[in-house]
Amino acid sequence: RIREITKKGIIRPYGNVNYLEDVATFVEQIAFDPLYFKERINPNGKEYNSIYRKKLDLLHKYEFITNEEYARVLSYSGVSKWTAKS
């Protein structure tokens, strides 16, 4: 089940059904467990999926998360602002 969630780039299964829930669970995960993204947004991570990074960047761009939260996730994950792939 975890592989399925990671493959789809969601935090919890409900995020796959409801985009508002997807946003909410991402924001919650960023606030309470930024290390969750380490293996998911770092291209060298075992669970890497570019969807996570794209969503993180969008949440930052549209101010769902602060600059500090964004920087914290990137720092904990060992990636920089400029490593997102399109």
C-alpha positions as semicolon CSV with decimal commas, in nm:
position;residue;x (nm);y (nm);z (nm)
1;R;0,000;0,000;0,000
2;I;0,284;0,240;0,076
3;R;0,435;0,177;-0,268
4;E;0,100;0,258;-0,428
5;I;0,079;0,585;-0,235
6;T;0,435;0,679;-0,328
7;K;0,379;0,587;-0,693
8;K;0,080;0,822;-0,709
9;G;0,258;1,106;-0,528
10;I;0,007;1,134;-0,245
11;I;0,038;1,137;0,133
12;R;-0,276;0,939;0,218
13;P;-0,513;0,738;-0,004
14;Y;-0,792;0,993;0,034
15;G;-0,573;1,248;-0,141
16;N;-0,610;1,041;-0,455
17;V;-0,988;1,095;-0,448
18;N;-1,014;1,455;-0,333
19;Y;-0,763;1,721;-0,441
20;L;-0,846;1,944;-0,144
21;E;-0,758;1,657;0,088
22;D;-0,437;1,606;-0,110
23;V;-0,342;1,971;-0,049
24;A;-0,438;1,951;0,319
25;T;-0,239;1,633;0,384
26;F;0,066;1,774;0,207
27;V;0,057;2,092;0,414
28;E;0,011;1,890;0,732
29;Q;0,301;1,659;0,647
30;I;0,526;1,955;0,569
31;A;0,443;2,119;0,902
32;F;0,474;1,812;1,123
33;D;0,715;1,577;0,947
34;P;0,931;1,746;0,683
35;L;1,171;1,450;0,682
36;Y;0,892;1,247;0,519
37;F;0,992;1,405;0,187
38;K;1,363;1,318;0,205
39;E;1,341;0,995;0,007
40;R;1,061;1,129;-0,213
41;I;1,201;1,457;-0,350
42;N;1,570;1,372;-0,360
43;P;1,651;1,211;-0,696
44;N;1,886;0,973;-0,511
45;G;1,609;0,861;-0,273
46;K;1,473;0,507;-0,278
47;E;1,115;0,635;-0,306
48;Y;1,188;0,928;-0,540
49;N;0,891;1,054;-0,737
50;S;0,905;1,392;-0,911
51;I;0,534;1,444;-0,838
52;Y;0,618;1,517;-0,473
53;R;0,864;1,790;-0,566
54;K;0,626;1,945;-0,818
55;K;0,349;1,957;-0,558
56;L;0,587;2,102;-0,300
57;D;0,691;2,374;-0,543
58;L;0,328;2,458;-0,623
59;L;0,232;2,475;-0,256
60;H;0,515;2,721;-0,206
61;K;0,439;2,923;-0,518
62;Y;0,074;2,968;-0,418
63;E;0,165;3,036;-0,053
64;F;0,008;2,730;0,107
65;I;0,342;2,690;0,285
66;T;0,588;2,954;0,406
67;N;0,937;3,020;0,275
68;E;1,070;2,871;0,600
69;E;0,869;2,548;0,562
70;Y;0,975;2,516;0,200
71;A;1,341;2,574;0,284
72;R;1,322;2,326;0,574
73;V;1,187;2,045;0,354
74;L;1,451;2,111;0,088
75;S;1,729;2,127;0,345
76;Y;1,623;1,807;0,523
77;S;1,598;1,634;0,188
78;G;1,941;1,741;0,071
79;V;1,816;1,919;-0,240
80;S;1,822;2,278;-0,351
81;K;1,558;2,509;-0,486
82;W;1,685;2,449;-0,839
83;T;1,687;2,068;-0,859
84;A;1,320;2,019;-0,952
85;K;1,279;1,850;-1,288
86;S;0,991;1,923;-1,519
